[in-house]
PDB file of C-alpha atoms in Angstrom:
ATOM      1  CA  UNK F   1     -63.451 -97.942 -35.617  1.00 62.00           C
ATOM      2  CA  UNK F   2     -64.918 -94.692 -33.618  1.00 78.00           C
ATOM      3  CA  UNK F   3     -68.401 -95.201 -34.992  1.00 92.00           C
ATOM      4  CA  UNK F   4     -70.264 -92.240 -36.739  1.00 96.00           C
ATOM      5  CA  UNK F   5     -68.426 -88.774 -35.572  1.00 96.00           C
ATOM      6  CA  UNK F   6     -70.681 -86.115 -35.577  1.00 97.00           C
ATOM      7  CA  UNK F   7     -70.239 -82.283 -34.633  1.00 97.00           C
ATOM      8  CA  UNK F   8     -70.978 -80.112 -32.477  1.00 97.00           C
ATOM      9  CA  UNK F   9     -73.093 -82.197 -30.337  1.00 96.00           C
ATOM     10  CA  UNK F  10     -74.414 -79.277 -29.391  1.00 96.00           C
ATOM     11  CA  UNK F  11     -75.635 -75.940 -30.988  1.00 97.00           C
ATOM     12  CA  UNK F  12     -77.458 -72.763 -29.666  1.00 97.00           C
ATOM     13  CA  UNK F  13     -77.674 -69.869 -32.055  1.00 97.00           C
ATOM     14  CA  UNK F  14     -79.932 -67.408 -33.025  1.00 97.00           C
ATOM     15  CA  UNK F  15     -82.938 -66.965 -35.814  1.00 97.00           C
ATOM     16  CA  UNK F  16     -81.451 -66.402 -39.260  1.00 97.00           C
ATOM     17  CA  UNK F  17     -77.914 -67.936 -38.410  1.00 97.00           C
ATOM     18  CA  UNK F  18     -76.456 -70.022 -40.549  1.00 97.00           C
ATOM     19  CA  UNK F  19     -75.542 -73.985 -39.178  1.00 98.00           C
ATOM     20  CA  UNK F  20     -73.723 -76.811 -40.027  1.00 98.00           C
ATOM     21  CA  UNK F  21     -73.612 -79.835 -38.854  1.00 98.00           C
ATOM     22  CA  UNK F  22     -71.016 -81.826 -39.961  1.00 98.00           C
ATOM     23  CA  UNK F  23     -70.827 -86.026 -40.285  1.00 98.00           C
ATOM     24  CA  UNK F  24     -67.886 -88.898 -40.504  1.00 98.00           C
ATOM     25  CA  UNK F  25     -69.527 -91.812 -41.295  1.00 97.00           C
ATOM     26  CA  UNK F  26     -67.668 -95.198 -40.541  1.00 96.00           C
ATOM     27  CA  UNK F  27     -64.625 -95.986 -43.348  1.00 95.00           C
ATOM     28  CA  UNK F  28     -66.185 -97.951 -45.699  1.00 93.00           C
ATOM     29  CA  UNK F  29     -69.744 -97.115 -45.347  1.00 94.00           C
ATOM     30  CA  UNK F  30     -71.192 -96.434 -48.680  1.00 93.00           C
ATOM     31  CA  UNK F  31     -74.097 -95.278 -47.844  1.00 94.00           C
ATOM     32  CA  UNK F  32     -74.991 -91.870 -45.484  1.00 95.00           C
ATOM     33  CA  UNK F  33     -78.002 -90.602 -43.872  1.00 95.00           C
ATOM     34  CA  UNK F  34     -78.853 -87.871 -42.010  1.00 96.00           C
ATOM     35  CA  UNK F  35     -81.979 -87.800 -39.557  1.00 95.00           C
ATOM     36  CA  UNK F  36     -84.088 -85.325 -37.529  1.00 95.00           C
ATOM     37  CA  UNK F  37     -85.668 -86.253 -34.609  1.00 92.00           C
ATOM     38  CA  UNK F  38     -88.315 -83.935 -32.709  1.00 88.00           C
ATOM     39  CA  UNK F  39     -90.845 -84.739 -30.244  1.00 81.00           C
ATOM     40  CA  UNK F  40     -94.085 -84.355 -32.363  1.00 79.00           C
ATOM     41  CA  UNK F  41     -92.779 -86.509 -35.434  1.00 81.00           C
ATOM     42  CA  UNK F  42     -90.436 -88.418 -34.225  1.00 82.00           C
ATOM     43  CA  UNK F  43     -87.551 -89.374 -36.005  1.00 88.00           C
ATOM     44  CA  UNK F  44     -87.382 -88.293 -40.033  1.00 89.00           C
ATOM     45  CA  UNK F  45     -85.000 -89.386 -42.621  1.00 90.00           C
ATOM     46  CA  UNK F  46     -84.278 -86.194 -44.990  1.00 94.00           C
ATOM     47  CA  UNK F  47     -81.883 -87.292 -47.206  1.00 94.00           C
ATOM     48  CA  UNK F  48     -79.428 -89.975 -47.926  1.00 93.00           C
ATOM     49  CA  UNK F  49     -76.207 -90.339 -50.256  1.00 95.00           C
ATOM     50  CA  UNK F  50     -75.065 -93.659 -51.899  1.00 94.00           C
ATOM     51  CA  UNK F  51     -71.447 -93.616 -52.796  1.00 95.00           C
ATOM     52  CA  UNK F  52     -71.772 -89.504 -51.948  1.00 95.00           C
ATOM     53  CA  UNK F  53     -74.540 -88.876 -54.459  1.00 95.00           C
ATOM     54  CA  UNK F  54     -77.669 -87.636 -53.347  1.00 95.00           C
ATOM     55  CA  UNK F  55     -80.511 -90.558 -53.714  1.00 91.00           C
ATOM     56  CA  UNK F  56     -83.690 -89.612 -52.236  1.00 88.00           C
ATOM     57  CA  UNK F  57     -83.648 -85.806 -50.571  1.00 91.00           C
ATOM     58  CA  UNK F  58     -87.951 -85.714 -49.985  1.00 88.00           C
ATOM     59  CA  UNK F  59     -87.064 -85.626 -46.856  1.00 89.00           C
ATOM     60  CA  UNK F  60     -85.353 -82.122 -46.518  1.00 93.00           C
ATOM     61  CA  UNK F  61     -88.319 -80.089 -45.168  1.00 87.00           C
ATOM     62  CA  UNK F  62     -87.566 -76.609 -47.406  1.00 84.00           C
ATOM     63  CA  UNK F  63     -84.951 -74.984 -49.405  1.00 90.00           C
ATOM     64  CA  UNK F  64     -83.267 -73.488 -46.246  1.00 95.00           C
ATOM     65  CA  UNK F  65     -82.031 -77.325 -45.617  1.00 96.00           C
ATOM     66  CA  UNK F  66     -79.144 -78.624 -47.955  1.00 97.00           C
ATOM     67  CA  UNK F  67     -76.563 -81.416 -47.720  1.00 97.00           C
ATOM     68  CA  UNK F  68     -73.721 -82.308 -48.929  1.00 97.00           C
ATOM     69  CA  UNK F  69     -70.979 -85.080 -49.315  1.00 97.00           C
ATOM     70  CA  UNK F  70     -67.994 -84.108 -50.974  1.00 96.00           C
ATOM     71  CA  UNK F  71     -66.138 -87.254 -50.285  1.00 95.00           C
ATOM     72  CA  UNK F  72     -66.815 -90.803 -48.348  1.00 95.00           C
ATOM     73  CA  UNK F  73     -65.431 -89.476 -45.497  1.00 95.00           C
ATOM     74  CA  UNK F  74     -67.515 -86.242 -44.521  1.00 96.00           C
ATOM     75  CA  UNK F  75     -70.670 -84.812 -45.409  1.00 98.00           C
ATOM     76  CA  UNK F  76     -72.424 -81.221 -44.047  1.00 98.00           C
ATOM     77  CA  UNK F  77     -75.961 -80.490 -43.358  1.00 98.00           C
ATOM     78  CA  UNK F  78     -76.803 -76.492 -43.739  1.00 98.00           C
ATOM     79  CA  UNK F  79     -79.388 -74.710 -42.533  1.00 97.00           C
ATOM     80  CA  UNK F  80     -79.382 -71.016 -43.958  1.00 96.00           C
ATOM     81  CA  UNK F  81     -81.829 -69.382 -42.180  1.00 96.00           C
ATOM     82  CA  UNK F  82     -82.192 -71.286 -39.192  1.00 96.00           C
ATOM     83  CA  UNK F  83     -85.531 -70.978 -37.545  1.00 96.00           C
ATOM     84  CA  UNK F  84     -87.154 -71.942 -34.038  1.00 96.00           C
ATOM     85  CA  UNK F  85     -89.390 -74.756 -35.462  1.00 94.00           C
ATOM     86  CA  UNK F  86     -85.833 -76.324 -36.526  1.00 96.00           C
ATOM     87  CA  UNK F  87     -84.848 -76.930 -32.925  1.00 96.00           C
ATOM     88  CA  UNK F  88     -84.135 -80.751 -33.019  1.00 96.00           C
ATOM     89  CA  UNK F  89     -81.499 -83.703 -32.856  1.00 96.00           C
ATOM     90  CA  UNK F  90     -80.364 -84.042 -35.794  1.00 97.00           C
ATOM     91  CA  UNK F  91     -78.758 -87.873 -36.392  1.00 97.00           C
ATOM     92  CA  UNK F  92     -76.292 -88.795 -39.111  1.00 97.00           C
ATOM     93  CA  UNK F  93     -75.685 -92.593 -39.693  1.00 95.00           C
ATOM     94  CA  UNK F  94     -73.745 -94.510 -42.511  1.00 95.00           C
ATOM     95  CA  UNK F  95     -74.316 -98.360 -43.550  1.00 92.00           C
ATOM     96  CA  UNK F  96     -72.314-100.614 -45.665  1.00 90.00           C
ATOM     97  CA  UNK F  97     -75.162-101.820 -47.685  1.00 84.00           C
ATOM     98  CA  UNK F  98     -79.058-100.863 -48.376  1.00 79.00           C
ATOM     99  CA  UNK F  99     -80.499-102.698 -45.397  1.00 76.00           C
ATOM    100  CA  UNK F 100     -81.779-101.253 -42.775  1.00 73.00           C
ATOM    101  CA  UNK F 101     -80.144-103.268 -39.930  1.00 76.00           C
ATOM    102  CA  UNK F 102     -76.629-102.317 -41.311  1.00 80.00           C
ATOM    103  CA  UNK F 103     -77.342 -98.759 -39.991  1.00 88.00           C
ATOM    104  CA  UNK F 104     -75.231 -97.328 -37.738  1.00 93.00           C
ATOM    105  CA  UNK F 105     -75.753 -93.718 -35.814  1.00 94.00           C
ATOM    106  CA  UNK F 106     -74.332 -91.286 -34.577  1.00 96.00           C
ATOM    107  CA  UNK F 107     -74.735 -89.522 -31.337  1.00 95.00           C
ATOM    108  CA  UNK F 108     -76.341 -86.439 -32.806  1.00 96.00           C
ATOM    109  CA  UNK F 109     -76.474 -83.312 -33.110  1.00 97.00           C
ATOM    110  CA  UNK F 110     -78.776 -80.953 -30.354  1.00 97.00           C
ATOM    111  CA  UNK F 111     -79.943 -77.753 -32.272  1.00 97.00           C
ATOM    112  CA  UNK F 112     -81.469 -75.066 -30.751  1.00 97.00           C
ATOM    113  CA  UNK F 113     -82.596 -72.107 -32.519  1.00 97.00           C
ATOM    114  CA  UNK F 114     -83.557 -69.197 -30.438  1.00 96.00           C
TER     115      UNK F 114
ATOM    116  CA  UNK X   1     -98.459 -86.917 -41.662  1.00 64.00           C
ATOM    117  CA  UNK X   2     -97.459 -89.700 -39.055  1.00 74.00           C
ATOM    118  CA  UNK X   3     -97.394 -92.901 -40.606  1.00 89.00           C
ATOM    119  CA  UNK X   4     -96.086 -95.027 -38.100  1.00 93.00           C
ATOM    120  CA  UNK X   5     -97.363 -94.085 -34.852  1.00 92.00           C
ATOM    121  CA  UNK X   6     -96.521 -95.082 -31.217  1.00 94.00           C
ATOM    122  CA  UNK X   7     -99.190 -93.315 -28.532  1.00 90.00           C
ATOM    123  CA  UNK X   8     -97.897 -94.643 -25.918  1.00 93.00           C
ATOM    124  CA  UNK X   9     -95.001 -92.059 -25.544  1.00 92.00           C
ATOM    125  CA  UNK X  10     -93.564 -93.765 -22.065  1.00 96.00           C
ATOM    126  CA  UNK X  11     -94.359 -97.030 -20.156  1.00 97.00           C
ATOM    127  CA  UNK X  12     -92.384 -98.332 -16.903  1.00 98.00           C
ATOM    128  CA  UNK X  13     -92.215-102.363 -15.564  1.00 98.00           C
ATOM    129  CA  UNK X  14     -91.112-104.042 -12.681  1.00 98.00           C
ATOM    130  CA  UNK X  15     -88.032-105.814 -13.281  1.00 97.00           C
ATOM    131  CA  UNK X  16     -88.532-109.254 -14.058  1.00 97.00           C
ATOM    132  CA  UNK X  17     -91.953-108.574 -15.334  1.00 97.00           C
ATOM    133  CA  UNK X  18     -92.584-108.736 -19.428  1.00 98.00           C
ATOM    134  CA  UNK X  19     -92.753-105.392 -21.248  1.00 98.00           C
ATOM    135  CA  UNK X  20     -95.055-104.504 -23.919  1.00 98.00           C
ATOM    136  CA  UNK X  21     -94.163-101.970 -26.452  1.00 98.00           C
ATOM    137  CA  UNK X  22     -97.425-100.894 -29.324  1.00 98.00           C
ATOM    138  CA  UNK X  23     -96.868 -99.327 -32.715  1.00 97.00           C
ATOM    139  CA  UNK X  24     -99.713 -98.949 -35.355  1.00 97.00           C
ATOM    140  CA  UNK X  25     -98.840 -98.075 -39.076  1.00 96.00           C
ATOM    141  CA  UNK X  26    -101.578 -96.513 -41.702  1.00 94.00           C
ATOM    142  CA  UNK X  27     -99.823 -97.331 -44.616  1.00 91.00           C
ATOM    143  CA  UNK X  28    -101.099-101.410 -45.503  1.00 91.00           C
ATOM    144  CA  UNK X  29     -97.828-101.494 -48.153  1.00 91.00           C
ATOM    145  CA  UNK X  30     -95.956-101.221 -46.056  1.00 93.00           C
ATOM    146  CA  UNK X  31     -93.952-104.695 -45.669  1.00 91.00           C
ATOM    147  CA  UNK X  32     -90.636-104.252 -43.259  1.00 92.00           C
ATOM    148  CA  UNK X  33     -90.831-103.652 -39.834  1.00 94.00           C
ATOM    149  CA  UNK X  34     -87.997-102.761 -37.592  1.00 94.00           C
ATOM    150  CA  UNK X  35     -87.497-101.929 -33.672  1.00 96.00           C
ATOM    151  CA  UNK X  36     -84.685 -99.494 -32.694  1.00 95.00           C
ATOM    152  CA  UNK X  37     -83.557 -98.792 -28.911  1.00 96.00           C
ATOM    153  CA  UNK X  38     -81.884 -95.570 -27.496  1.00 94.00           C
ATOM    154  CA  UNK X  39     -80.007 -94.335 -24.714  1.00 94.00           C
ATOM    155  CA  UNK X  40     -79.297 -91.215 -24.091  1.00 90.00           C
ATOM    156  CA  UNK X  41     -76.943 -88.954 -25.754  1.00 86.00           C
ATOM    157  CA  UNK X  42     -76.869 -91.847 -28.062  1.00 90.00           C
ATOM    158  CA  UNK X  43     -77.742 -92.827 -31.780  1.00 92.00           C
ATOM    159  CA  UNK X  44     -80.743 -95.479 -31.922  1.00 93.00           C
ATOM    160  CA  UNK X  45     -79.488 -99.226 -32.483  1.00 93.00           C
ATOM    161  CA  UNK X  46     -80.817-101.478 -34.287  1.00 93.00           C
ATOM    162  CA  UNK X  47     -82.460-104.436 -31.843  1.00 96.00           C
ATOM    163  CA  UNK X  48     -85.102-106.672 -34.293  1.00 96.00           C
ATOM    164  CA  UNK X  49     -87.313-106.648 -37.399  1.00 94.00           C
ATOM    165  CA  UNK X  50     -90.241-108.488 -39.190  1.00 95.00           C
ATOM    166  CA  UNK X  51     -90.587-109.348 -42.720  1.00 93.00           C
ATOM    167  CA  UNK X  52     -94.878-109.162 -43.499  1.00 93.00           C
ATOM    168  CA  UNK X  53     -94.247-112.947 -44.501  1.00 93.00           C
ATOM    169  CA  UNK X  54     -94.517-113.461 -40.731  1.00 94.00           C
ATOM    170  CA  UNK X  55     -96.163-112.576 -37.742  1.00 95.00           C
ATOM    171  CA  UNK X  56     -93.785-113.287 -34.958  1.00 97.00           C
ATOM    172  CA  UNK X  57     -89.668-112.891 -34.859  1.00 97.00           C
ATOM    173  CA  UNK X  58     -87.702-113.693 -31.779  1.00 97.00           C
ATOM    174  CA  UNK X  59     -84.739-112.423 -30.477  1.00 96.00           C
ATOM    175  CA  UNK X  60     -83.338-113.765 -27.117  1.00 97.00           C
ATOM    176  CA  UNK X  61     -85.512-111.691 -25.037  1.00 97.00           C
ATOM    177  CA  UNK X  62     -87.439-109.807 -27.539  1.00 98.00           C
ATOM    178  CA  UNK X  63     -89.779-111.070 -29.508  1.00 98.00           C
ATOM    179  CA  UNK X  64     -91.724-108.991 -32.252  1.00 98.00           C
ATOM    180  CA  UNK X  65     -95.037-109.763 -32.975  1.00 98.00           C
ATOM    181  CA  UNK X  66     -97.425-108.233 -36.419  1.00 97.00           C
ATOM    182  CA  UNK X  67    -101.003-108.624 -36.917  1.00 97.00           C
ATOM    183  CA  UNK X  68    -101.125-107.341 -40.501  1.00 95.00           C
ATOM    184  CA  UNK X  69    -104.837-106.967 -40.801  1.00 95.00           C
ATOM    185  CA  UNK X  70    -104.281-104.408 -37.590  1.00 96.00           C
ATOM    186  CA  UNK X  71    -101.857-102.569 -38.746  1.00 96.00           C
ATOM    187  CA  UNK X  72    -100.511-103.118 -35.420  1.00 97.00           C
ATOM    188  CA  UNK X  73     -96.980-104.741 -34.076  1.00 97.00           C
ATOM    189  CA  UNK X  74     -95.678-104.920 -30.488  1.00 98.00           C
ATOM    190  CA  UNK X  75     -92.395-105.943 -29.323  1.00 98.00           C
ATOM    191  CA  UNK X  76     -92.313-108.093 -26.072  1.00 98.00           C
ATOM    192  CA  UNK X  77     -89.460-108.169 -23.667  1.00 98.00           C
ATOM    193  CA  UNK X  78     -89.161-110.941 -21.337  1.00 97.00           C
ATOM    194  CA  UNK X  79     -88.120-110.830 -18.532  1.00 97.00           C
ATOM    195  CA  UNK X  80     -87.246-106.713 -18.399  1.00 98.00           C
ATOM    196  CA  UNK X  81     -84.157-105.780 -17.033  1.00 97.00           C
ATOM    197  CA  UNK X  82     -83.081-102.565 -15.641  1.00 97.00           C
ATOM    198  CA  UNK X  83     -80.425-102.063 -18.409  1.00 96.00           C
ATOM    199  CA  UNK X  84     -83.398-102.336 -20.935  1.00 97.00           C
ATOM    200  CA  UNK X  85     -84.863 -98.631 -19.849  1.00 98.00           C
ATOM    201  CA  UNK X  86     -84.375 -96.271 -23.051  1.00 97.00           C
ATOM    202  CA  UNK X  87     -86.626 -95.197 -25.749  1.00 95.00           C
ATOM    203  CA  UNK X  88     -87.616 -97.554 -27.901  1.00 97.00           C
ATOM    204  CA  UNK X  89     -88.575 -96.711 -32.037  1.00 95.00           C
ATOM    205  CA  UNK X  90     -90.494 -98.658 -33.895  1.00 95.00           C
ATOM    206  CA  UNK X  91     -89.601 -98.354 -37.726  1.00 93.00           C
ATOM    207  CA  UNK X  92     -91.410 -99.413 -41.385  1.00 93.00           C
ATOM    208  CA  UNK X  93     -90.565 -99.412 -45.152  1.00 89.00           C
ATOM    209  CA  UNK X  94     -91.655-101.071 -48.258  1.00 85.00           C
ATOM    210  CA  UNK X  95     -89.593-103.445 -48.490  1.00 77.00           C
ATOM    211  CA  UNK X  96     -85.896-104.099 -46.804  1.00 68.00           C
ATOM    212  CA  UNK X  97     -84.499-100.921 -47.870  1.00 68.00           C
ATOM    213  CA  UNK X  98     -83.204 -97.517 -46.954  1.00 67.00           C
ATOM    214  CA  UNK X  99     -86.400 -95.589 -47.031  1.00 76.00           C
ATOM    215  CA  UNK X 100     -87.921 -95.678 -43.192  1.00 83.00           C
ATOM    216  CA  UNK X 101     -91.295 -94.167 -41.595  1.00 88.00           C
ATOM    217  CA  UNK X 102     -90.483 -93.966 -38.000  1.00 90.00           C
ATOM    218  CA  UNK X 103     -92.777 -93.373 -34.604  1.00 91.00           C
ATOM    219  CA  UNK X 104     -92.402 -90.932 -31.891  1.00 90.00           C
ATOM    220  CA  UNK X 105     -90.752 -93.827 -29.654  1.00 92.00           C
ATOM    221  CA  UNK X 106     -91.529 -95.022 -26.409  1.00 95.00           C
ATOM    222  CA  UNK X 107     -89.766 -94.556 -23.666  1.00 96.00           C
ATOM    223  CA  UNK X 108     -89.642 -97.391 -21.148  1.00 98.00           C
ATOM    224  CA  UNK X 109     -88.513 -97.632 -17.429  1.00 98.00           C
ATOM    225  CA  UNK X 110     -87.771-100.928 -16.072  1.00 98.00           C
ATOM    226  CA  UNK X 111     -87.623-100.597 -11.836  1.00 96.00           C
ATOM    227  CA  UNK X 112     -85.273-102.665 -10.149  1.00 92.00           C
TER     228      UNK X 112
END
């Protein structure tokens, strides 16, 4: 298996542009994450999908964050308006069960909002 | 607010020589405590964990230790090896589920 796909793995864009970031967790993977990780906070779980339902999204810091899974296979993380303070890596990772050492990550996604 | 917090944000060794990674947590609930390593342009990886039910957990060369009434773990690395330099995240939840507070990370050298 390739491991978690995520794309771009890089993205520059401007204030008020719209971005997705886009996931493929491993096949057979029920569950999905998705991660930010800055340099004051660290790294932040926003939201996470069991069996691509939303579970626990207290996480997502605003409404200008949404996610998505419309199948096992793929899932989207939006950002509509982007902003500077949203300048991060943002990590996806999928596990086969609830436990945390079943986790696997991606490589991650570099945004940077100008 | 940072729950799980590690101040130290870098630390470099000698090879050889043991390396000692802190992380200090606020929230006494919490019960599950994990340790995730990074290189770069890479997602973290999971490396060891701690149920509250004990204080040490050992791993090969990595040994995690938790003083509860600290709030305070550490994960040991003995001896440190060149290929051991990344960042390293230390990670809690109540209980062994999903729901993780992680710290800044730490990100250690090891000098050949």
């Amino acid at each position: 298996d390739a491991g978690v796909i995520q794309s771009p793995r890089h993205e520059v864009t401007e204030m008020g542009q719209e971005v997705t970031l886009r996931c493929k967790p491993i096949s057979g993977h029920d569950y999905l994450f998705w991660y930010r990780q800055t340099m004051m906070r660290g790294l932040e779980l926003l939201i996470y999908f069991n069996n691509n339902v939303p579970i626990d999204d207290s996480g997502m810091p605003e409404d200008r964050f949404s996610a998505k899974m419309p199948n096992a296979s793929f899932s989207t993380l939006k950002i509509q308006p982007s902003e500077p303070r949203d300048s991060a890596v943002y990590f996806c990772a999928s596990s086969p069960g609830p436990f945390q050492e079943t986790q696997y990550f991606g490589p991650g996604t570099r945004l940077l909002v100008l | 607010d940072q729950q799980v917090k590690q101040n130290s944000p870098s630390l470099s060794v000698q090879e050889g020589r043991i390396s000692i990674l802190n992380c200090d947590y606020t929230n006494s609930m919490f019960d599950y405590f994990l340790w995730y390593k990074k290189y770069p342009a890479e997602g973290p990886t999971f490396l060891i964990s701690i149920s509250s039910i004990k204080d040490k957990n050992e791993d090969g060369r990595f040994t995690v230790f938790l003083n509860k009434s600290a709030k305070h773990l550490s994960l040991h690395i003995v001896p440190s090896q060149p290929g051991d330099s990344a960042v390293y995240f230390c990670a809690a939840s109540l209980g062994n589920n999903n729901d993780m507070r992680f710290g800044a990370g730490t990100r250690l050298t090891v000098k050949p």
